[in-house]
Short mmCIF file of C-alpha atoms in Angstrom, two decimals:
data_model
loop_
_atom_site.label_atom_id
_atom_site.label_comp_id
_atom_site.label_asym_id
_atom_site.label_seq_id
_atom_site.Cartn_x
_atom_site.Cartn_y
_atom_site.Cartn_z
CA MET A 91 116.61 75.12 113.69
CA PRO A 92 113.61 76.76 111.26
CA LYS A 93 114.42 78.93 108.20
CA SER A 94 114.91 82.50 108.63
CA LYS A 95 112.24 84.40 107.04
CA ASN A 96 113.74 86.23 103.86
CA LYS A 97 114.53 89.42 102.72
CA LEU A 98 110.67 89.88 101.19
CA THR A 99 108.90 88.28 103.86
CA SER A 100 110.58 90.59 106.49
CA SER A 101 109.52 93.43 104.81
CA ALA A 102 105.78 92.63 104.51
CA SER A 103 106.05 91.31 108.16
CA ARG A 104 107.37 94.27 109.08
CA MET A 105 105.52 97.26 106.76
CA MET A 106 101.96 95.40 107.80
CA SER A 107 101.92 97.88 110.91
CA GLY A 108 101.69 101.06 108.97
CA VAL A 109 98.69 99.10 106.88
CA VAL A 110 94.99 100.15 108.36
CA GLN A 111 92.11 99.39 108.08
CA ILE A 112 89.09 102.25 106.81
CA LEU A 113 85.85 102.37 107.52
CA VAL A 114 83.31 104.61 106.09
CA GLU A 115 79.57 105.53 106.22
CA GLY A 116 78.37 107.49 102.83
CA TYR A 117 76.94 106.88 100.05
CA ILE A 118 76.05 104.54 97.36
CA GLU A 119 76.84 105.96 94.02
CA GLU A 120 76.11 103.50 91.38
CA ASP A 121 72.86 103.28 92.80
CA ILE A 122 70.63 105.06 89.16
CA GLN A 123 67.91 106.42 91.51
CA SER A 124 70.11 109.30 93.17
CA VAL A 125 72.13 109.97 90.04
CA LEU A 126 68.83 110.91 88.04
CA ASN A 127 67.70 112.19 91.32
CA PRO A 128 70.32 113.24 93.55
CA SER A 129 67.42 114.23 95.69
CA ILE A 130 67.90 110.55 96.71
CA LYS A 131 70.77 109.39 99.14
CA VAL A 132 70.54 106.09 99.05
CA PRO A 133 72.65 105.45 102.25
CA GLY A 134 75.45 102.77 102.94
CA VAL A 135 79.03 101.31 104.61
CA TRP A 136 81.87 99.54 103.42
CA SER A 137 84.95 99.40 104.22
CA GLY A 138 88.57 99.06 103.12
CA SER A 139 92.69 99.90 103.35
CA GLY A 140 95.13 102.24 103.26
CA PHE A 141 98.87 102.85 104.71
CA PHE A 142 100.26 105.86 106.54
CA VAL A 143 102.84 107.55 103.81
CA LYS A 144 106.16 108.84 104.45
CA TYR A 145 105.94 111.47 102.22
CA LYS A 146 108.61 115.27 103.45
CA ASP A 147 107.53 115.12 107.26
CA LEU A 148 103.75 114.13 107.04
CA GLU A 149 102.77 112.97 110.08
CA GLY A 150 98.86 110.93 110.40
CA TYR A 151 98.71 111.03 106.48
CA ILE A 152 96.55 107.86 104.87
CA VAL A 153 97.55 106.77 100.89
CA THR A 154 93.84 104.85 99.68
CA ASN A 155 91.62 104.77 97.05
CA ALA A 156 89.54 106.98 95.57
CA HIS A 157 86.94 105.06 95.66
CA VAL A 158 87.07 103.74 98.92
CA VAL A 159 86.14 106.89 100.26
CA ARG A 160 84.16 108.94 97.74
CA ASN A 161 80.56 109.93 98.42
CA ALA A 162 82.18 109.45 102.04
CA VAL A 163 79.94 111.36 105.03
CA LYS A 164 82.40 109.93 108.13
CA VAL A 165 85.44 108.29 107.28
CA LYS A 166 87.10 106.41 110.64
CA ILE A 167 90.36 104.35 110.81
CA SER A 168 91.76 101.27 112.30
CA SER A 169 95.35 99.26 113.24
CA MET A 170 96.46 96.30 115.16
CA LEU A 171 98.61 99.14 117.00
CA THR A 172 95.81 100.00 118.45
CA SER A 173 93.27 96.40 119.02
CA GLU A 174 89.91 97.86 117.97
CA GLU A 175 90.35 101.43 118.65
CA ARG A 176 88.37 103.03 116.03
CA PHE A 177 90.35 107.32 114.89
CA ASP A 178 88.43 109.81 113.06
CA ALA A 179 89.87 110.46 109.72
CA GLU A 180 88.85 113.14 107.33
CA VAL A 181 89.83 113.81 103.57
CA VAL A 182 92.03 115.76 102.43
CA GLY A 183 91.00 114.74 99.01
CA LEU A 184 90.37 112.15 95.77
CA VAL A 185 90.96 111.60 92.19
CA LYS A 186 87.06 111.31 91.36
CA GLN A 187 87.24 110.09 88.47
CA LEU A 188 89.12 107.21 89.84
CA GLU A 189 91.59 107.78 86.82
CA PRO A 190 94.16 106.59 89.06
CA ASP A 191 92.93 105.46 92.10
CA VAL A 192 94.36 107.61 94.21
CA ALA A 193 92.49 109.49 97.61
CA LEU A 194 94.56 110.91 100.47
CA ILE A 195 92.96 111.12 104.02
CA ARG A 196 94.96 111.68 107.37
CA LEU A 197 93.81 111.40 111.55
CA THR A 198 92.27 114.66 112.92
CA GLU A 199 94.77 116.40 115.09
CA LYS A 200 93.33 115.61 118.03
CA GLU A 201 92.81 112.25 117.28
CA LEU A 202 96.81 111.50 115.73
CA ILE A 203 97.49 112.28 119.56
CA ARG A 204 95.51 109.46 120.48
CA PHE A 205 96.46 107.29 118.58
CA LYS A 206 100.33 107.92 119.29
CA LYS A 207 99.22 107.62 122.87
CA LEU A 208 97.13 104.41 122.48
CA ALA A 209 99.97 102.58 119.97
CA ILE A 210 102.00 99.70 121.31
CA GLN A 211 105.27 101.78 118.99
CA GLU A 212 105.68 104.33 116.75
CA ILE A 213 103.94 104.07 113.43
CA GLU A 214 105.16 102.90 110.17
CA TYR A 215 105.26 105.36 107.90
CA LEU A 216 105.55 103.16 104.21
CA GLU A 217 108.43 105.06 101.54
CA LEU A 218 106.81 104.63 98.12
CA LYS A 219 109.18 103.52 95.21
CA GLU A 220 110.72 105.73 92.28
CA GLY A 221 112.99 105.79 89.89
CA LYS A 222 112.03 102.52 87.71
CA SER A 223 109.77 99.75 87.46
CA PRO A 224 109.33 96.70 88.57
CA THR A 225 110.35 93.70 85.79
CA ARG A 226 108.49 91.08 85.19
CA GLY A 227 108.82 88.32 87.92
CA GLU A 228 109.34 90.62 91.03
CA ALA A 229 108.32 88.87 93.72
CA ILE A 230 105.52 91.27 95.44
CA LYS A 231 103.35 91.26 98.93
CA ALA A 232 99.95 92.47 99.08
CA ILE A 233 98.57 93.92 102.54
CA GLY A 234 95.23 95.27 103.32
CA TYR A 235 92.04 93.88 105.02
CA PRO A 236 90.03 91.85 102.79
CA MET A 237 86.15 91.48 103.17
CA GLY A 238 85.87 93.24 106.59
CA MET A 239 88.67 91.61 108.17
CA ILE A 240 89.81 92.98 111.74
CA GLU A 241 93.26 91.93 110.83
CA PRO A 242 95.89 92.76 108.07
CA ASN A 243 95.62 89.64 105.13
CA ILE A 244 98.85 89.24 103.34
CA THR A 245 99.27 88.06 99.73
CA GLY A 246 101.88 87.23 98.11
CA GLY A 247 102.72 87.30 94.20
CA GLU A 248 104.57 88.53 91.58
CA ILE A 249 104.04 91.92 89.20
CA THR A 250 103.27 89.30 85.96
CA ASN A 251 102.62 92.16 82.85
CA PHE A 252 101.49 96.13 82.33
CA ILE A 253 98.68 97.35 81.35
CA SER A 254 99.31 100.48 79.29
CA GLY A 255 97.21 103.89 79.73
CA SER A 256 95.70 105.40 77.12
CA GLU A 257 93.83 109.21 76.57
CA TYR A 258 91.47 108.14 79.63
CA THR A 259 93.34 106.37 81.80
CA THR A 260 96.76 105.60 83.84
CA GLU A 261 98.61 102.55 83.65
CA ARG A 262 98.38 99.57 85.99
CA PHE A 263 100.81 97.18 86.81
CA VAL A 264 99.59 93.65 86.79
CA THR A 265 99.43 90.52 89.10
CA ASN A 266 98.73 87.25 90.33
CA ALA A 267 99.03 88.35 94.40
CA ALA A 268 95.58 88.01 95.35
CA ILE A 269 94.19 91.59 95.59
CA ASN A 270 89.55 91.02 97.17
CA PRO A 271 87.06 93.05 97.71
CA GLY A 272 88.22 95.60 101.01
CA ASN A 273 91.61 94.70 100.55
CA SER A 274 91.89 97.52 97.98
CA GLY A 275 93.57 101.11 98.71
CA GLY A 276 96.49 98.75 100.66
CA PRO A 277 99.44 98.32 99.46
CA SER A 278 101.82 96.27 97.09
CA VAL A 279 105.40 95.73 98.43
CA ASN A 280 108.43 94.43 97.34
CA GLU A 281 112.29 93.54 99.66
CA ASP A 282 113.62 96.50 99.82
CA GLY A 283 110.74 97.74 101.61
CA LYS A 284 109.43 100.13 99.50
CA VAL A 285 105.74 100.24 98.03
CA VAL A 286 105.77 99.50 93.98
CA GLY A 287 101.88 100.10 93.98
CA LEU A 288 98.48 100.40 95.38
CA ASN A 289 97.09 98.07 95.11
CA THR A 290 93.92 98.62 93.06
CA ALA A 291 90.98 96.16 91.26
CA VAL A 292 90.59 92.80 90.93
CA MET A 293 88.64 91.75 88.05
CA ILE A 294 86.34 89.74 88.72
CA ASP A 295 85.73 86.50 86.61
CA ALA A 296 89.10 85.60 86.26
CA GLU A 297 91.55 83.84 88.28
CA ASN A 298 94.59 85.30 89.89
CA ILE A 299 95.20 89.36 87.79
CA GLY A 300 94.39 91.61 89.46
CA PHE A 301 96.03 95.36 89.39
CA ILE A 302 98.05 98.04 91.22
CA THR A 303 98.60 101.91 90.76
CA PRO A 304 102.66 101.37 90.14
CA ALA A 305 104.14 104.69 92.80
CA SER A 306 105.20 107.07 90.50
CA PHE A 307 101.50 108.28 90.48
CA VAL A 308 100.27 108.19 93.26
CA LYS A 309 103.41 110.59 93.97
CA ILE A 310 102.44 113.05 91.90
CA ILE A 311 98.63 112.51 93.25
CA ILE A 312 99.78 113.57 96.53
CA GLU A 313 101.16 116.48 96.02
CA ASN A 314 98.58 117.70 93.73
CA LEU A 315 96.45 116.93 96.89
CA LEU A 316 98.51 118.59 98.98
CA LEU A 317 98.08 121.83 97.59
CA LEU A 318 94.30 121.54 97.24
CA ASN A 319 94.28 120.76 94.17
CA GLU A 320 92.35 118.65 91.84
CA PRO A 321 94.09 116.30 90.49
CA HIS A 322 95.06 116.62 86.92
CA PHE A 323 97.78 115.36 84.61
CA ALA A 324 99.91 116.21 81.63
CA ASP A 325 97.57 115.94 78.42
CA ILE A 326 97.95 115.61 74.78
CA GLY A 327 95.83 118.20 73.67
CA GLY A 328 94.86 115.97 70.37
CA LYS A 329 93.73 112.79 69.13
CA LEU A 330 96.53 110.83 67.25
CA GLN A 331 96.96 107.45 65.51
CA LYS A 332 98.98 104.92 64.53
CA ASN A 333 101.17 105.99 61.95
CA ALA A 334 101.31 102.91 58.75
CA GLU A 335 104.03 102.31 56.01
CA ASN A 336 100.57 103.55 53.95
CA PHE A 337 101.41 106.58 54.94
CA ASN A 338 104.68 107.88 53.45
CA PRO A 339 104.47 108.88 50.49
CA LEU A 340 101.55 111.40 52.21
CA LEU A 341 104.33 112.59 55.33
CA LYS A 342 106.97 112.17 53.48
CA GLN A 343 108.73 109.27 55.78
CA SER A 344 111.61 106.97 54.43
CA GLU A 345 109.57 104.90 57.19
CA ALA A 346 106.18 104.40 59.35
CA LYS A 347 108.07 105.81 62.37
CA GLY A 348 106.19 107.69 64.84
CA VAL A 349 102.72 108.57 65.76
CA ILE A 350 100.27 110.57 63.28
CA VAL A 351 97.82 113.98 64.74
CA SER A 352 94.66 113.60 63.69
CA GLN A 353 93.33 116.25 66.16
CA VAL A 354 94.83 119.55 68.15
CA LEU A 355 92.74 120.29 70.99
CA PRO A 356 92.39 124.33 71.08
CA ASN A 357 94.49 126.01 73.93
CA GLY A 358 95.67 122.38 74.41
CA PHE A 359 99.92 120.88 74.84
CA LEU A 360 100.19 120.42 71.44
CA ASP A 361 98.12 123.83 70.14
CA SER A 362 101.49 125.75 72.66
CA ALA A 363 103.68 124.03 70.89
CA LYS A 364 102.38 124.98 67.70
CA ILE A 365 102.16 121.21 66.20
CA LYS A 366 99.40 120.96 63.34
CA PRO A 367 97.47 117.94 62.14
CA ARG A 368 98.60 115.70 60.19
CA ASP A 369 102.93 116.56 61.68
CA VAL A 370 103.87 113.22 63.10
CA ILE A 371 105.89 112.96 67.19
CA LEU A 372 108.97 111.39 66.78
CA SER A 373 109.78 111.61 70.82
CA ILE A 374 109.04 113.99 74.05
CA ASN A 375 111.92 114.35 76.10
CA LYS A 376 113.97 112.08 74.27
CA MET A 377 111.31 108.98 74.68
CA GLU A 378 111.37 107.89 71.26
CA PHE A 379 108.06 106.39 70.32
CA ASP A 380 107.52 103.68 66.75
CA ARG A 381 104.05 103.94 64.16
CA HIS A 382 101.83 102.35 66.90
CA GLY A 383 102.70 105.24 69.68
CA ILE A 384 104.49 102.55 72.01
CA VAL A 385 108.19 103.46 73.12
CA ILE A 386 111.78 102.36 71.17
CA GLY A 387 114.40 100.30 73.72
CA LYS A 388 112.76 101.36 77.17
CA ASP A 389 112.67 99.69 79.88
CA GLY A 390 113.29 95.70 78.03
CA LEU A 391 111.73 93.49 75.60
CA TYR A 392 107.65 93.56 75.16
CA ARG A 393 107.17 96.90 78.02
CA HIS A 394 104.10 98.65 76.31
CA LYS A 395 104.38 101.47 77.88
CA ASN A 396 103.18 104.84 76.04
CA ILE A 397 102.40 107.87 74.43
CA TYR A 398 100.41 108.53 77.21
CA ASP A 399 101.99 106.91 79.93
CA VAL A 400 105.23 109.61 78.99
CA MET A 401 102.66 112.27 79.00
CA LYS A 402 101.25 112.00 81.81
CA LEU A 403 104.18 111.49 84.23
CA VAL A 404 105.60 115.01 82.84
CA PRO A 405 104.51 116.83 85.38
CA ILE A 406 101.93 120.50 85.03
CA GLY A 407 104.37 123.48 83.82
CA GLU A 408 107.16 122.45 83.29
CA ALA A 409 108.76 122.28 79.90
CA THR A 410 108.96 119.80 78.02
CA GLU A 411 110.64 118.61 74.75
CA ILE A 412 108.61 117.15 71.84
CA VAL A 413 110.37 116.23 68.09
CA PHE A 414 108.10 115.71 65.24
CA GLN A 415 108.86 115.62 61.56
CA ARG A 416 106.45 117.90 59.34
CA ASP A 417 106.60 117.19 55.02
CA GLY A 418 109.28 115.10 56.02
CA VAL A 419 111.79 118.25 58.00
CA ILE A 420 112.34 117.45 61.62
CA HIS A 421 111.38 119.78 63.69
CA LYS A 422 112.29 120.88 67.44
CA THR A 423 110.12 122.24 70.10
CA LYS A 424 108.86 122.82 73.32
CA ALA A 425 105.86 123.30 75.30
CA ILE A 426 104.36 123.98 78.88
CA ALA A 427 102.63 121.05 80.05
CA MET A 428 99.29 121.25 80.45
CA ARG A 429 96.21 119.30 81.26
CA ASN A 430 93.62 119.30 78.36
CA PRO A 431 91.69 121.96 77.93
CA GLU A 432 87.46 121.35 79.78
CA LYS A 433 85.04 120.34 77.69
CA GLY A 434 81.42 120.52 78.25
CA ILE A 435 80.02 117.40 78.95
CA THR A 436 82.23 115.62 82.38
CA SER A 437 82.25 113.37 84.71
CA ILE A 438 80.16 114.60 88.36
CA PRO A 439 81.09 111.01 90.26
CA ILE A 440 80.44 113.02 93.56
CA LEU A 441 76.87 113.08 94.68
CA ASN A 442 77.33 116.47 96.72
CA ASP A 443 78.54 118.20 93.61
CA ARG A 444 75.28 117.43 91.06
CA LYS A 445 73.70 120.97 90.86
CA TYR A 446 70.18 120.00 89.49
CA LEU A 447 66.78 122.27 89.58
CA GLU A 448 63.27 120.81 90.14
CA ILE A 449 60.70 122.42 88.03
CA PHE A 450 57.65 122.16 85.90
CA GLY A 451 57.41 118.01 87.86
CA MET A 452 61.07 117.89 86.33
CA ILE A 453 65.09 117.28 87.52
CA ILE A 454 66.34 119.10 85.12
CA GLN A 455 70.99 118.41 85.06
CA PRO A 456 73.89 118.96 83.88
CA LEU A 457 74.66 115.89 81.65
CA SER A 458 77.78 113.78 82.70
CA PHE A 459 78.61 110.47 81.76
CA GLU A 460 77.22 109.52 85.12
CA ILE A 461 73.59 109.62 83.34
CA ILE A 462 74.71 109.06 80.38
CA ARG A 463 75.71 105.15 81.74
CA ALA A 464 72.22 105.44 83.66
CA ILE A 465 69.68 106.33 81.55
CA GLN A 466 72.10 103.48 78.69
CA GLU A 467 70.27 101.34 81.86
CA VAL A 468 66.66 102.81 81.53
CA ASP A 469 66.40 103.14 77.46
CA PRO A 470 69.42 102.05 75.54
CA ALA A 471 68.14 104.02 73.00
CA ALA A 472 68.51 108.16 75.05
CA GLN A 473 72.36 107.44 75.02
CA LEU A 474 73.50 107.73 71.30
CA GLU A 475 71.80 110.94 70.90
CA MET A 476 73.93 111.82 74.02
CA LEU A 477 76.87 110.48 73.18
CA GLN A 478 76.87 112.83 69.83
CA THR A 479 77.20 115.66 72.19
CA ILE A 480 80.45 114.26 74.37
CA ASP A 481 82.72 116.72 72.14
CA GLN A 482 81.15 119.83 72.56
CA GLU A 483 82.67 122.90 74.60
CA LYS A 484 79.45 124.09 76.20
CA PRO A 485 77.47 122.64 79.08
CA THR A 486 73.85 120.60 78.17
CA LEU A 487 70.84 120.00 80.31
CA VAL A 488 69.11 117.11 80.23
CA VAL A 489 65.70 116.00 81.59
CA THR A 490 66.96 113.22 84.76
CA HIS A 491 63.20 112.70 86.10
CA ILE A 492 59.89 113.15 85.77
CA TYR A 493 56.82 113.34 88.69
CA GLN A 494 54.34 111.30 88.52
CA GLY A 495 50.50 114.04 87.51
CA THR A 496 52.55 116.89 87.20
CA GLN A 497 53.48 119.57 84.10
CA ALA A 498 55.97 117.72 82.46
CA ASP A 499 53.90 114.35 82.79
CA GLU A 500 50.45 115.84 80.77
CA MET A 501 52.81 117.31 78.58
CA GLU A 502 54.60 113.42 78.31
CA TRP A 503 57.58 114.34 78.17
CA PRO A 504 61.10 111.33 78.42
CA LEU A 505 63.99 110.79 80.05
CA GLY A 506 66.83 111.83 79.00
CA GLU A 507 65.71 114.96 76.95
CA LEU A 508 67.62 117.49 76.04
CA ILE A 509 67.34 121.00 76.47
CA VAL A 510 68.78 123.86 73.79
CA LYS A 511 66.04 127.09 74.13
CA ALA A 512 64.69 128.78 76.65
CA ASN A 513 61.93 131.35 75.45
CA LYS A 514 64.22 131.03 72.55
CA LEU A 515 67.27 131.93 74.01
CA ARG A 516 70.21 129.54 74.21
CA ILE A 517 70.92 127.70 77.55
CA HIS A 518 73.86 125.85 78.62
CA THR A 519 73.65 125.85 82.52
CA LEU A 520 71.61 125.91 85.25
CA GLU A 521 72.10 129.30 86.11
CA ASP A 522 70.91 130.60 82.46
CA LEU A 523 67.24 128.29 83.00
CA LYS A 524 66.88 130.21 85.93
CA LYS A 525 67.35 134.06 85.23
CA ILE A 526 65.20 133.00 82.18
CA VAL A 527 62.49 131.74 84.17
CA LYS A 528 62.40 133.93 87.03
CA LYS A 529 61.53 136.90 84.54
CA SER A 530 58.58 134.65 83.36
CA GLN A 531 57.06 134.41 86.58
CA GLY A 532 53.63 134.78 86.43
CA GLY A 533 53.87 133.43 82.79
CA ALA A 534 55.37 130.55 80.61
CA VAL A 535 58.32 129.67 79.55
CA LEU A 536 59.28 127.92 76.53
CA LEU A 537 61.45 124.51 76.40
CA GLU A 538 62.92 123.90 72.90
CA CYS A 539 64.50 120.52 73.16
CA ARG A 540 67.90 119.19 71.12
CA SER A 541 64.97 116.31 69.25
CA GLY A 542 62.45 119.70 69.12
CA ARG A 543 60.22 118.28 71.61
CA LEU A 544 58.98 121.07 73.12
CA GLY A 545 57.37 122.07 76.32
CA TYR A 546 55.02 125.35 77.59
CA PHE A 547 55.04 125.45 81.41
CA GLN A 548 53.10 127.74 83.36
CA VAL A 549 55.68 129.72 85.74
CA ASN A 550 52.68 128.95 89.26
CA GLU A 551 54.47 127.70 91.04
CA SER A 552 57.34 128.92 93.93
CA LEU A 553 60.34 129.53 92.99
CA GLU A 554 62.12 129.39 96.05
CA ASN A 555 64.47 126.50 95.03
CA LEU A 556 65.49 128.92 92.39
CA GLU A 557 67.32 131.29 94.57
#
């Protein structure tokens, strides 16, 4: 008699019917031209994976990676339950910065009815695992549609490691299960029939190393997106540094434990908790930290869950307990979990979100991390000045494209100039610049850059694009 399938294989086979292929038409976001000149949009087609998620009483909702549907114009899904039929889907929301790389889409109401009518069985909704993280060596199956395959693929492997989050990133599980292009967005499942995480990425040029976004983070994102909120996690609201025995006399500690607060952002979490620079954070919600900021004695040995991971899993708006030490005295306080205050320089990865002004033969945009990276590709030296602006509180305008034979070209304005003044007035936004240009119609506008470069432009062109 043939051997019966083991429990994990049986669970994965059943859950496979809840995994879908996602087919996308949209714009290629990595194209440098479209970053520096948003009027240029490079079309493309690609595919990924996703799964019907079990969440309250929702029907037709699908979890996938944000990078699968970011800058999508048209989204369709196909399923092994419905032969080769394709169904229209719409994007509910996504994490634009891909940290974590999660999006939520859904079948349109009309298409959900059609899907149910054509499906050979009821939709298999997959449940996200809650509670304790998996352990190293725990067996999983990764399911998806790699390399554009029209049938779902199951690969086996284990949880092999963990990558702690940081101020800017979220925690990930590491697996040796094969995750290939097109496979991302599908689930990794365990023998209990639960989704342990979302297949997120593969490490190029490394064998058998893939990354999984934990189900706990996926759940928080779903809740945010269903409320039509921009998904954010709670953050520390400041800068931290590792502790060391050398600091003991300065901090009046008997041993180096906890992490040192080096900076407190105005109106952030630490500020609301009345914590000051040189305070030492010992615990958050009873999770104690060693001098490296790693949780002590939780989830077994060699499990580097850190202070950022702990903070990100606290729901925004929840009262949070902090134990800290100041001048050798231990204090306990509470503050409401919140996201970090926004800074002037942000990420704008969605092409349609990019605002720009085409004037005097230039494209002028608010400076973003995407623009900094694109300009680095064109002129590495130009990036140095821009990096100095990242921590400022107000936005900055940057020149990202020069058209030949125009006023800007005649004055030999280079790519990457940061505009700080117009007619001797400080400006930070496109609206600031538009107002000054409108007032100067028939005259001239003097633009001043952070580098000291000047531009004296005649306002003799149509101002229709200023509306």
